[in-house]
XYZ file of C-alpha atoms in Angstrom:
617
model
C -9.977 89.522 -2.692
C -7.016 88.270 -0.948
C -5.639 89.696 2.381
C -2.837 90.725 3.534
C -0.258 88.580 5.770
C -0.809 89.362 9.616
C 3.463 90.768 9.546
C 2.988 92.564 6.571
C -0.091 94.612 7.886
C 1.797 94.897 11.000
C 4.547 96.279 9.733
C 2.637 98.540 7.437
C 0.672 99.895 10.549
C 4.364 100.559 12.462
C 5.288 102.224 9.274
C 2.651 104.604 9.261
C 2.604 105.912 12.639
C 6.587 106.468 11.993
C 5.128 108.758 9.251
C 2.243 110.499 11.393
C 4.741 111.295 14.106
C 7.631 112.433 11.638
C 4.708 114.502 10.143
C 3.272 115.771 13.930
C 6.787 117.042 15.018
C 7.491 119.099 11.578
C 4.252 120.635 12.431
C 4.756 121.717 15.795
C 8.417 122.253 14.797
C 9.159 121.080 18.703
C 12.655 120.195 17.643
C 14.862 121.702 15.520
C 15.309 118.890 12.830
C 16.125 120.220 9.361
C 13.228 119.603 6.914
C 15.995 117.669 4.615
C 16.324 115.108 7.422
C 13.054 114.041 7.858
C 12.073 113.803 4.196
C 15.008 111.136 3.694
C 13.706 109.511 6.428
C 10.398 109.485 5.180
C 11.823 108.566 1.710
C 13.816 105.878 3.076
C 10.132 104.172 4.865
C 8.472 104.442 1.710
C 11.329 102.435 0.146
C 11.324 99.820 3.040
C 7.227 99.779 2.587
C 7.410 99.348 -0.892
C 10.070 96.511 -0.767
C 7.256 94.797 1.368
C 4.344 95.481 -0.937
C 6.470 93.758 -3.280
C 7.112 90.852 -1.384
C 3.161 90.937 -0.465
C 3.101 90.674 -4.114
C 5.301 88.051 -4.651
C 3.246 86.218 -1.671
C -0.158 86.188 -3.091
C 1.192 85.300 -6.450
C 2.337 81.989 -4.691
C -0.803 81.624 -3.028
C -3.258 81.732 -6.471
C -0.815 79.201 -7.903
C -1.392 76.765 -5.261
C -4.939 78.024 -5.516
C -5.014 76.619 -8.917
C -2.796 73.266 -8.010
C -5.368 72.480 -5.613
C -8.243 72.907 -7.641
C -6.624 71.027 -9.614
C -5.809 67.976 -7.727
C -9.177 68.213 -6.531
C -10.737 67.808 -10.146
C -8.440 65.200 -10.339
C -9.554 63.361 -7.481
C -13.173 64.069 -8.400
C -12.656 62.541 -11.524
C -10.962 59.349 -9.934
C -13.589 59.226 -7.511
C -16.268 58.794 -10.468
C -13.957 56.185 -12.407
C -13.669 54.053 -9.098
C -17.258 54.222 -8.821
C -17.745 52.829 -12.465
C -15.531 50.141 -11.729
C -17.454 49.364 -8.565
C -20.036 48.949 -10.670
C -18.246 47.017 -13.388
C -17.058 44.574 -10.552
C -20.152 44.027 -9.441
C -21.336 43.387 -12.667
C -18.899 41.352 -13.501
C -19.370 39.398 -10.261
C -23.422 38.910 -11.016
C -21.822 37.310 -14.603
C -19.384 35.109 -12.869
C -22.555 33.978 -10.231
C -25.121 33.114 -13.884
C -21.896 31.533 -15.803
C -21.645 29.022 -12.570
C -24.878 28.383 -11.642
C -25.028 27.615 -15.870
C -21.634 24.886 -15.549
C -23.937 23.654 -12.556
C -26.687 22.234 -14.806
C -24.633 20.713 -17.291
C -25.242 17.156 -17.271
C -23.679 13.843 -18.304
C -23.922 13.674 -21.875
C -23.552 10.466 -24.034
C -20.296 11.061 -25.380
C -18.973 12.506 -22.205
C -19.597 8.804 -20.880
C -17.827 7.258 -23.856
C -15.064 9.403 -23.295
C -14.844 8.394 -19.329
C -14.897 4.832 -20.279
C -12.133 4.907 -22.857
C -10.159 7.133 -20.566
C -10.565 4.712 -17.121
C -9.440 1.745 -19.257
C -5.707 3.217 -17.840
C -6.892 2.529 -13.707
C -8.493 -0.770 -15.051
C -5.461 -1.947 -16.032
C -3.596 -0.429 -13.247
C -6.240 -2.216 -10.603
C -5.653 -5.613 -12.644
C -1.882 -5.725 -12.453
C -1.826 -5.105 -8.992
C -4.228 -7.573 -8.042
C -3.095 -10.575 -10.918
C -0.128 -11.242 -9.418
C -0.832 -12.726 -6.074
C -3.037 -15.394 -6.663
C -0.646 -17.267 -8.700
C 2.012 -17.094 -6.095
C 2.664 -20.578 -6.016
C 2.418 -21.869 -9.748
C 4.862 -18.974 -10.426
C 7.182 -19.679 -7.970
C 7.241 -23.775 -9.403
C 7.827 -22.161 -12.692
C 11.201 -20.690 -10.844
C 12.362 -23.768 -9.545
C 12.219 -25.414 -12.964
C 13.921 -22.445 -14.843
C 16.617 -22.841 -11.790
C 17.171 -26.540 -12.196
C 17.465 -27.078 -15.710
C 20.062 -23.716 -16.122
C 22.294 -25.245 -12.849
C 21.229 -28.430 -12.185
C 20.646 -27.908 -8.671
C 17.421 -27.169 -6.830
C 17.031 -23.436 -5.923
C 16.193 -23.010 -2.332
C 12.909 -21.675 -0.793
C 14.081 -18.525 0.622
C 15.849 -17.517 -2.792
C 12.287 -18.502 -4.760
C 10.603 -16.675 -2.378
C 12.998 -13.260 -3.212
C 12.911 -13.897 -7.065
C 8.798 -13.513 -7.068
C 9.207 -10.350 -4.369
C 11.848 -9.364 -7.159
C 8.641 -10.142 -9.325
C 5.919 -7.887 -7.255
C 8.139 -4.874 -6.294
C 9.725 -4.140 -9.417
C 6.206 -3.328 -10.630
C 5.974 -0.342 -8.028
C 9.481 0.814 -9.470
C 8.139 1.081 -12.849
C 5.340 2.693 -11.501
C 7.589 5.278 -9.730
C 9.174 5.771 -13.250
C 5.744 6.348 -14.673
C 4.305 8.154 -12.254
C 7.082 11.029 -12.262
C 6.955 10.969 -16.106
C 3.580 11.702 -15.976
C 3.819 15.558 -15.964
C 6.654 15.899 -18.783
C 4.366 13.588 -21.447
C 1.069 15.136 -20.439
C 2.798 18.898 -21.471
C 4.072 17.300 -24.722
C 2.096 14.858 -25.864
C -1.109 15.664 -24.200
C -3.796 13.767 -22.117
C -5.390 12.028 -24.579
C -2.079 11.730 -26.740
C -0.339 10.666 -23.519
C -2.554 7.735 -23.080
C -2.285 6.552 -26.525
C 1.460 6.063 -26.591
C 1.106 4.421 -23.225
C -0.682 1.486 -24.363
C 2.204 0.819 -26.450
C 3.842 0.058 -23.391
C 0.579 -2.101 -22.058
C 1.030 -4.242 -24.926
C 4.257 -4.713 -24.535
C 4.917 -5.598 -20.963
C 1.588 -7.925 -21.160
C 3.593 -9.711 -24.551
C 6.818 -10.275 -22.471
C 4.657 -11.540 -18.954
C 2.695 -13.548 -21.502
C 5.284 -14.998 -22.950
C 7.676 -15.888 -19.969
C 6.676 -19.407 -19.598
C 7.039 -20.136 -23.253
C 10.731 -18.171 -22.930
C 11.892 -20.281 -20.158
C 13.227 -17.049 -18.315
C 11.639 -15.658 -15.335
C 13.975 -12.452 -16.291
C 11.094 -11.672 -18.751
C 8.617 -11.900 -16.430
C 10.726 -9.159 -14.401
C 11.048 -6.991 -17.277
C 7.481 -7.217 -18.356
C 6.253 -6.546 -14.915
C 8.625 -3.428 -14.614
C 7.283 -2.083 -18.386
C 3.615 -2.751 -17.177
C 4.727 -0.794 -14.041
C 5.608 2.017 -16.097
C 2.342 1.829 -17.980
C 0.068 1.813 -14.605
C 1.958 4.424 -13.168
C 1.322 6.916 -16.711
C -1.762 5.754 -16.222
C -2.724 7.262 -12.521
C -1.351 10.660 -13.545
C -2.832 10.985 -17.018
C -6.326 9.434 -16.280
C -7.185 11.229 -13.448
C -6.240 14.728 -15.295
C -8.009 14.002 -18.053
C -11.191 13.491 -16.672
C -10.551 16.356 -14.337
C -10.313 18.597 -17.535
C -13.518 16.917 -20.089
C -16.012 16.992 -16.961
C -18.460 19.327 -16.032
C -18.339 21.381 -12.826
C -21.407 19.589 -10.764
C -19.918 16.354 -11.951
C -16.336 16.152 -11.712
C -16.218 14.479 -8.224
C -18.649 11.662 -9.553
C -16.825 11.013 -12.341
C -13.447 11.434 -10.707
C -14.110 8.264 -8.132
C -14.842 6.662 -11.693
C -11.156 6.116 -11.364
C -11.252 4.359 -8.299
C -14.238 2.371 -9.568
C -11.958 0.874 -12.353
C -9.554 0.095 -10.439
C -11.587 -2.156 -7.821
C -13.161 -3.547 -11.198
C -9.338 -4.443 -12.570
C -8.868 -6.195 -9.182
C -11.805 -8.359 -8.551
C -11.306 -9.548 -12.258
C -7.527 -10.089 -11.727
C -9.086 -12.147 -8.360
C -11.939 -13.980 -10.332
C -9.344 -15.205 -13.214
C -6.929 -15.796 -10.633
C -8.632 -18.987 -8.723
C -7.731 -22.261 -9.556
C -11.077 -23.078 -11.398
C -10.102 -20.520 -13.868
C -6.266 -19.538 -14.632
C -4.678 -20.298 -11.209
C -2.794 -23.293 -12.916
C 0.520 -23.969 -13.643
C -1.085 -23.600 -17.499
C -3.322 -20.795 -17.043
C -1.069 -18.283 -15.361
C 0.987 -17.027 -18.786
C -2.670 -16.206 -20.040
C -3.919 -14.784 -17.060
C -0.440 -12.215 -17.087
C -1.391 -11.713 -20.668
C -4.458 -10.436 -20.213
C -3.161 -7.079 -19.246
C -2.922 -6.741 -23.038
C -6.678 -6.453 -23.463
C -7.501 -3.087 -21.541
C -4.568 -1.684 -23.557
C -6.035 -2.765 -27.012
C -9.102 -1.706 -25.941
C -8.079 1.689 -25.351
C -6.640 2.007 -28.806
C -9.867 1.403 -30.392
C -12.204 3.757 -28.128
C -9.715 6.627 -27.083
C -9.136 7.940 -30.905
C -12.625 8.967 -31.192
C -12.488 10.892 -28.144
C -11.378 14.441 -28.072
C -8.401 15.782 -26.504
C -8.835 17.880 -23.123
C -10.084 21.488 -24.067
C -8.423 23.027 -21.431
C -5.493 21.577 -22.768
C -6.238 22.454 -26.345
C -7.023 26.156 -25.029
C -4.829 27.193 -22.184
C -1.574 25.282 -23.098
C -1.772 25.243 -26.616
C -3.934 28.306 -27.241
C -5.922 26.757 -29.912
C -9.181 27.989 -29.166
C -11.274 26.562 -31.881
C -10.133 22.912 -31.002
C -10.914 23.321 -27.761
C -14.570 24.339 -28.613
C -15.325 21.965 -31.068
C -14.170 18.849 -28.343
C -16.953 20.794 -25.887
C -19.421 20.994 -28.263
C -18.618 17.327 -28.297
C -18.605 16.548 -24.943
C -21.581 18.474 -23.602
C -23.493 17.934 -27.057
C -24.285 21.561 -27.594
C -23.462 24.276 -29.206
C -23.861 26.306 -26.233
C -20.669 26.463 -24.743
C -19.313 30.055 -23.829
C -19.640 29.281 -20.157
C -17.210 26.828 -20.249
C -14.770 28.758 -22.546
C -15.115 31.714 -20.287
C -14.419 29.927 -16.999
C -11.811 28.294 -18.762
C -10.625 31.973 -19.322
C -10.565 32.513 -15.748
C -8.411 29.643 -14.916
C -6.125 31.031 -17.233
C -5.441 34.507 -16.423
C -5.400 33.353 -12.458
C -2.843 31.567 -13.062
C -0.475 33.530 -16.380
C 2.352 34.202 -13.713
C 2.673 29.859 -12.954
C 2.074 29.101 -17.079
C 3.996 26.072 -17.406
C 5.918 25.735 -14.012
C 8.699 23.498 -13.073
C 8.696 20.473 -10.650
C 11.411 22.583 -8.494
C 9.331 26.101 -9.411
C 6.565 24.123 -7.662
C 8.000 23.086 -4.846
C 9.668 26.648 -4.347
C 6.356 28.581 -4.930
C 5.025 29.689 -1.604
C 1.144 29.895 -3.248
C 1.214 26.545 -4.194
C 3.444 25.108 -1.431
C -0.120 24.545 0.835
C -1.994 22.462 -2.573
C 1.182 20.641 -2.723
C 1.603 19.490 0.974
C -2.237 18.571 0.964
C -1.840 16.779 -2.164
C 1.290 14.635 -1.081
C -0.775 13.641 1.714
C -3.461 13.123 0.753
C -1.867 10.476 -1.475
C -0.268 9.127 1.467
C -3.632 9.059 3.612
C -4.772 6.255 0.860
C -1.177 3.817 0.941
C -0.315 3.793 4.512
C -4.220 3.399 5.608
C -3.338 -0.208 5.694
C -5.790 -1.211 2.624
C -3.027 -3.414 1.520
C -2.064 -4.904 4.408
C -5.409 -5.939 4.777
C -5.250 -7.512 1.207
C -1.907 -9.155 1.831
C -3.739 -10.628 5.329
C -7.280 -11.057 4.658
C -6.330 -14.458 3.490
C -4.257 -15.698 6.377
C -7.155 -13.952 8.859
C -9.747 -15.362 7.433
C -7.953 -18.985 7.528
C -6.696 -18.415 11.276
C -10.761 -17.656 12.047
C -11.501 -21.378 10.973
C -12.461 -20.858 6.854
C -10.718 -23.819 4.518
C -8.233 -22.086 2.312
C -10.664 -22.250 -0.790
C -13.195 -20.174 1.083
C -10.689 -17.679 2.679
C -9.481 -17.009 -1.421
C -13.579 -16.591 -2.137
C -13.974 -14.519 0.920
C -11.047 -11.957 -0.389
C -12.873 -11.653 -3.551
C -15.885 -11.014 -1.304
C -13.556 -8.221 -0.145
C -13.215 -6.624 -3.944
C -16.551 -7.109 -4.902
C -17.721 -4.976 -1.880
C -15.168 -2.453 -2.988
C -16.761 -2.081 -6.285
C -20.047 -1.678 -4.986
C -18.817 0.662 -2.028
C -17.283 2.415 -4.978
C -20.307 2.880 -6.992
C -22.433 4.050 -3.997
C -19.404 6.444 -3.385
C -19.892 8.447 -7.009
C -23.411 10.247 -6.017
C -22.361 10.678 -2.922
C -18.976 12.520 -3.948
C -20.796 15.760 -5.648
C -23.810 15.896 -2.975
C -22.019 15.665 0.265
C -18.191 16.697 -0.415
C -14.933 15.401 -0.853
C -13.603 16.424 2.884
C -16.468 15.134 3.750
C -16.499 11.705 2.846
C -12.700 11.488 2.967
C -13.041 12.125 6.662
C -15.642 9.801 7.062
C -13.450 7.128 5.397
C -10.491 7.677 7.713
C -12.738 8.138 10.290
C -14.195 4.593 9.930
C -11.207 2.665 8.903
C -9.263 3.940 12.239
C -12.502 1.988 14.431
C -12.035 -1.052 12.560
C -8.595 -0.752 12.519
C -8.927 -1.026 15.958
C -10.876 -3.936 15.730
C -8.976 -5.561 13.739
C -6.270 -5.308 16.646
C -8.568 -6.834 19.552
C -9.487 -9.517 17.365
C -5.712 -10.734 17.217
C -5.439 -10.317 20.989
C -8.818 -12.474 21.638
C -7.327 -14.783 19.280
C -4.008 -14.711 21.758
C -4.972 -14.527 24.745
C -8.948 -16.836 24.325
C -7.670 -19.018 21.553
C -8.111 -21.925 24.003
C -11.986 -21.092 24.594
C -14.243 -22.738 21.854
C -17.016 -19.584 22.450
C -14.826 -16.860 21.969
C -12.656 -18.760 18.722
C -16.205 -18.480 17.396
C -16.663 -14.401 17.772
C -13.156 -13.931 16.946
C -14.546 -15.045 14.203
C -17.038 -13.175 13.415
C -15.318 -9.877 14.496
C -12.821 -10.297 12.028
C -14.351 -10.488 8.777
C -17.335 -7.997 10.251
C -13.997 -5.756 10.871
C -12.484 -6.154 7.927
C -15.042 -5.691 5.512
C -16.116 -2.592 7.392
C -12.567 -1.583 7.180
C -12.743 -1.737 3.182
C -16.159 -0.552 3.037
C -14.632 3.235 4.553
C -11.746 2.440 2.787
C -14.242 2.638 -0.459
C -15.961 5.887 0.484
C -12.820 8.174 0.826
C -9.596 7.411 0.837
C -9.923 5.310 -1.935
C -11.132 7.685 -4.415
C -10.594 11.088 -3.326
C -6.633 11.215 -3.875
C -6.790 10.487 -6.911
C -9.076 13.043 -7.871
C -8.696 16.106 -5.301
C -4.654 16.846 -6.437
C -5.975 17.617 -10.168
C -8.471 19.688 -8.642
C -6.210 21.806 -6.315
C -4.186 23.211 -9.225
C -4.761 25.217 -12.446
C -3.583 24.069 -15.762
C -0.165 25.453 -15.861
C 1.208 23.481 -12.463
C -1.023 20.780 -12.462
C 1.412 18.113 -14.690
C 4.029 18.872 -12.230
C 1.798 18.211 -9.170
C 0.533 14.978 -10.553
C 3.798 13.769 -11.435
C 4.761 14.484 -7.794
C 1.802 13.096 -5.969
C 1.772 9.609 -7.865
C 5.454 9.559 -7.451
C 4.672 9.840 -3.654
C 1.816 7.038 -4.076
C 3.951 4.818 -5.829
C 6.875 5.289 -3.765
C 4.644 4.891 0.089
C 2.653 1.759 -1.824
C 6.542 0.188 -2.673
C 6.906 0.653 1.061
C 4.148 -1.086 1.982
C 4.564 -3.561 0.246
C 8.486 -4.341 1.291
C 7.650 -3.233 4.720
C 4.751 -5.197 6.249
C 5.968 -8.737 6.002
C 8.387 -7.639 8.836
C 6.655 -5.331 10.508
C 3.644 -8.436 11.066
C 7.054 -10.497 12.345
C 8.159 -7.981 14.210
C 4.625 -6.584 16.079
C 2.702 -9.849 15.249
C -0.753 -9.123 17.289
C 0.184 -5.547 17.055
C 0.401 -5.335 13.573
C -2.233 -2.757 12.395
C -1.319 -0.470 15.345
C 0.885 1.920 12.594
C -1.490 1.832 10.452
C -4.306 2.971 13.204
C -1.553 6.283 14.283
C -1.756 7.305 10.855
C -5.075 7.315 10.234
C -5.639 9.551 13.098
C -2.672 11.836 11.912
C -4.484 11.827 8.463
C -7.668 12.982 9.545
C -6.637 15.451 12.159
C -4.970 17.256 9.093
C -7.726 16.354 6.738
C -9.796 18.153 9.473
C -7.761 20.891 9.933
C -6.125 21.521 6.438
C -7.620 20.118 3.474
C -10.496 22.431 2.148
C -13.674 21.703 0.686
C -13.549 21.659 -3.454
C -17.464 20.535 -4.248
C -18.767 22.620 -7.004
C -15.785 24.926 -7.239
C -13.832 26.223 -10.055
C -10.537 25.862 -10.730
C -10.138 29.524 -10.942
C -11.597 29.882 -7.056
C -9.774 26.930 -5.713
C -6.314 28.838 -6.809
C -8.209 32.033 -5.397
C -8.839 30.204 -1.964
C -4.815 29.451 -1.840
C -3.928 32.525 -2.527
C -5.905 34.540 -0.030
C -6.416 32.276 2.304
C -3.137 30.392 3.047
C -3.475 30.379 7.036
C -5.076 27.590 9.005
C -8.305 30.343 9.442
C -9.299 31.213 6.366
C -9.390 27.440 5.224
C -11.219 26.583 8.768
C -13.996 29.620 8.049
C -14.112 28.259 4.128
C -14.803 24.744 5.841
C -17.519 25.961 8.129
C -19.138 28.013 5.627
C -19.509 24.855 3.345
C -21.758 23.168 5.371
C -24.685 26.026 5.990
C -24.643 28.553 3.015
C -25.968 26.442 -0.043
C -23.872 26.436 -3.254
C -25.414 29.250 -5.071
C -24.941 31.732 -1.908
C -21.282 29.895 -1.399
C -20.119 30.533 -5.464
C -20.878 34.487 -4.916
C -18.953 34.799 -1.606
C -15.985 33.150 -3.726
C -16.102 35.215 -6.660
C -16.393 38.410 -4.100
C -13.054 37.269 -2.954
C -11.448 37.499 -6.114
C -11.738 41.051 -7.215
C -9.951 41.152 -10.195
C -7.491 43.947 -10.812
C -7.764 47.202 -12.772
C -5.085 46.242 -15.498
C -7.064 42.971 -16.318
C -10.061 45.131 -17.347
């Protein structure tokens, strides 16, 4: 039963003792009102009294509706209450799923075909490591071949400084193909494919090894600038497309090992280019034509294997949406028919990233989620050029001559140098999946800034002790001690990691664009290099690797501070990490977590940061 407002029973309570004392004086009759009177009075509080009943009415009315409302709202909220609960509990469900599905990926294991497929693939870095590597060592028959081309045209002798621009004409123009390349990486990798991609690219292999083959036989060292520029073109399709292709066919546990595969071809393509390159071989004023068309063999090779091999299935599923393709090239690839966990995480990676499907070079660069991936990409490409790797290779020679070797054994001792890469390289592939990419990549910096060092004192003892027999001797010594040590870091990190870590930062829809962008940046820093450091040694002479030692500490402060770990991730929690955790902390705590909670424990705290949303259920 409902009660009455406080002012209405107040005001019925003054109402009726105006009635008791209207009624008290008619009784006593102590004045002389007229009975008429005080009944209209009384009629007139009834009227007033009854208004308010009314209104009490009208009150309580109010009241029971917002009664009801309430109950209402409070059903309603009841009823939310138990649906948030089930969803709770579908989370949590769903985050036990997530926790099997990756702990599943983690067992996968390299599979026959899988290895057939990395092989064909990394024939693109082999013959990226052998043209960068095949033209130095026949600097001098190549630059006689000039002078003849000169003097029968004009019938004058060319002079030595204009030789010596033609064959930097003939080195550079490489790294501007690669440029080209490099930035046309994303736009044929979207249209084409990866493994479609590739395949055209050989075209261009063949081709620029035909017209470098050929130049001798042409009389035209404007061949030999063309053909180095198409070949250019070819290596620099080939570090964007290789390196996402792998990315994309391997499994989770071994994507880092078979990403420094890259870098492992690479170091191969060089030492061979180095081997063929000695006088004993194809270092002739004969041989060189052959050894330049060479770079025609990983091309055909790559025509034979690569068909055989499928094309990326997270290609074939998120960009193209042909889901059937995509699971008959893993059944392939992980030779079973078991392969919903990878379907399902490729799932992930897709709806994480529906809003960035297919993004633009200038939509990347203006997205502030994938701003920080960028940035660490970029530099992380520019931690591995301006290290000073090639400055070594353009001096190793010369250092190794100044420290008392005969020129013959200062070319053997650079080859010394490649061959330690390669094995540096292979120790480096374990190592990539077990201990981390940060990791090792800081170790690498880390190391090469000591010997970079090193390097430096040995110059100045060279200076300033030249004169002193002893200390000649452990100049000596402390030079090629610093310089191998200085490739064997160079090995562990910087030169593998790059390549691999910028496909991993990204999901399929911006990942062309970011490739395209970070090899543009390699090509572009290792074109500076290479212009660059024959004045910078005039100019700072002793001094020399002093640059190179300032940013290698720069590099591995930010590596320190910025890059995060990416071991046994997904691609869908590596975009997660980005998005929640843009500041400096969250990547810090990510960091520090890496290294004590093991990668079971670590995969659950990741998928409890990504709580997916209530539409997506």
């Amino acid at each position: 039963m409902v009660s009455l407002p406080p002012s209405l029973q107040k005001q019925v309570s003054v109402m009726s003792m105006n009635l008791s004392a209207k009624l008290d004086e008619l009784q006593r009759g102590d004045r002389q009102l007229e009975t008429t009177v005080a009944l209209c009075e009384i009629r007139t509080q009834l009227q007033e009294l009854t208004k308010s009943v009314e209104s009490c009415q009208s009150e309580v009315s109010e009241v029971k509706r917002d009664m009801v409302a309430i109950k209402h709202e409070l059903d309603t909220v009841q009823q939310v209450k138990e649906e948030i609960e089930e969803l709770r509990e579908y989370v949590d469900r769903l985050e036990e799923h997530s926790h099997r599905r990756k702990l599943r990926l983690l067992e996968q294991g390299l599979t026959l075909f899988l290895s057939y497929a990395i092989l064909a693939a990394v024939l693109g870095m082999l013959q990226f490591g052998y043209n960068t590597g095949v033209i130095n060592a026949p600097e001098v028959n190549i630059e006689n071949f000039m002078k003849d081309v000169y003097k029968d045209r004009y019938g004058e002798d060319i002079s030595d400084d204009y030789v010596k621009r033609l064959y930097s004409v003939a080195v550079s123009i490489f790294a501007i193909g690669g440029m080209l390349g490099g930035f046309s990486g994303g736009i044929i990798a979207n249209r084409f494919g990866r493994k479609g991609g590739l395949l055209l690219n050989n075209v261009l292999g063949i081709v620029g090894g035909c017209l470098m083959g050929f130049t001798k036989m042409a009389h035209s060292y404007e061949m030999l600038f063309f053909g180095r520029f198409i070949i250019g073109v070819n290596c620099g399709l080939n570090t964007s497309l290789v390196p996402m292709y792998i990315s994309e066919i391997a499994p989770l546990n071994l994507r880092g090992g078979l990403g420094t595969v890259n870098q492992l071809a690479v170091t191969v393509g060089l030492l061979v280019s180095q081997v063929l390159g000695i006088e004993q071989i194809l270092g002739t004023d004969e041989g060189w034509p052959v050894l330049l068309l060479l770079a025609i063999c990983p091309a055909i090779l790559q025509l034979l294997l690569l068909p055989v091999c499928p094309e990326s299935p997270r290609y074939l599923l998120i960009t193209k949406q042909w889901e059937e393709e995509a699971r008959k090239a893993l059944r392939r690839l992980r030779a079973s028919n078991q392969v919903e966990e990878d379907i399902e995480e490729m799932r992930a990676e897709e709806r994480a990233q529906q809003a960035e499907s297919r993004i633009s070079m200038t939509e990347l660069i203006c997205s502030p989620t994938l701003r920080a991936p960028l940035i660490i990409g970029v530099v992380m490409q520019l931690s591995q050029q301006l290290s000073g790797i090639n400055a070594v290779f353009y001096y190793s020679t010369n250092l190794y001559t100044s420290s008392g070797l005969t020129e013959e054994s200062a070319k053997f001792a650079t080859i010394g140098i490649g061959s330690i890469m390669v094995v540096m390289t292979l120790v480096s592939i374990p190592l990539m999946d077990r201990t981390g990419r940060r990791t090792l990549h800081l170790y690498g910096l880390g190391g090469m800034f000591i010997f970079s060092i090193f390097i430096t004192i040995s110059f100045l003892i060279k200076e300033f002790f030249g004169y002193v027999q002893e200390m000649i001797d452990w100049m000596s010594y402390l030079s090629v001690v610093s310089t191998l040590f200085f490739v064997v870091f160079f090995a562990v990190g910087p030169g593998s990691i790059p390549w691999m870590i910028t496909a991993e930062l990204f999901s399929q829809g911006p990942r062309p664009a970011a490739m395209s962008i970070a090899v543009l940046v390699n090509w572009i820093a290792n074109f500076v290099v290479g212009i660059g450091f024959p004045s910078m040694k005039t100019s700072l002479e002793n001094y020399t690797f002093l640059p190179f030692s300032a940013f290698l500490a720069i590099f591995w402060i930010f590596t320190y501070k910025q890059v995060p770990e990416t071991k046994n991730k997904t691609f869908e929690e590596i975009l997660a990490l980005f998005r929640h955790g843009n500041d400096r902390s969250m990547l810090n705590c990510v960091n520090a977590l890496e290294g004590h909670i093991p990668p079971a424990e670590s995969a659950a705290l990741m998928v409890a940061e990504e709580k997916p949303h209530p539409d997506s259920l």
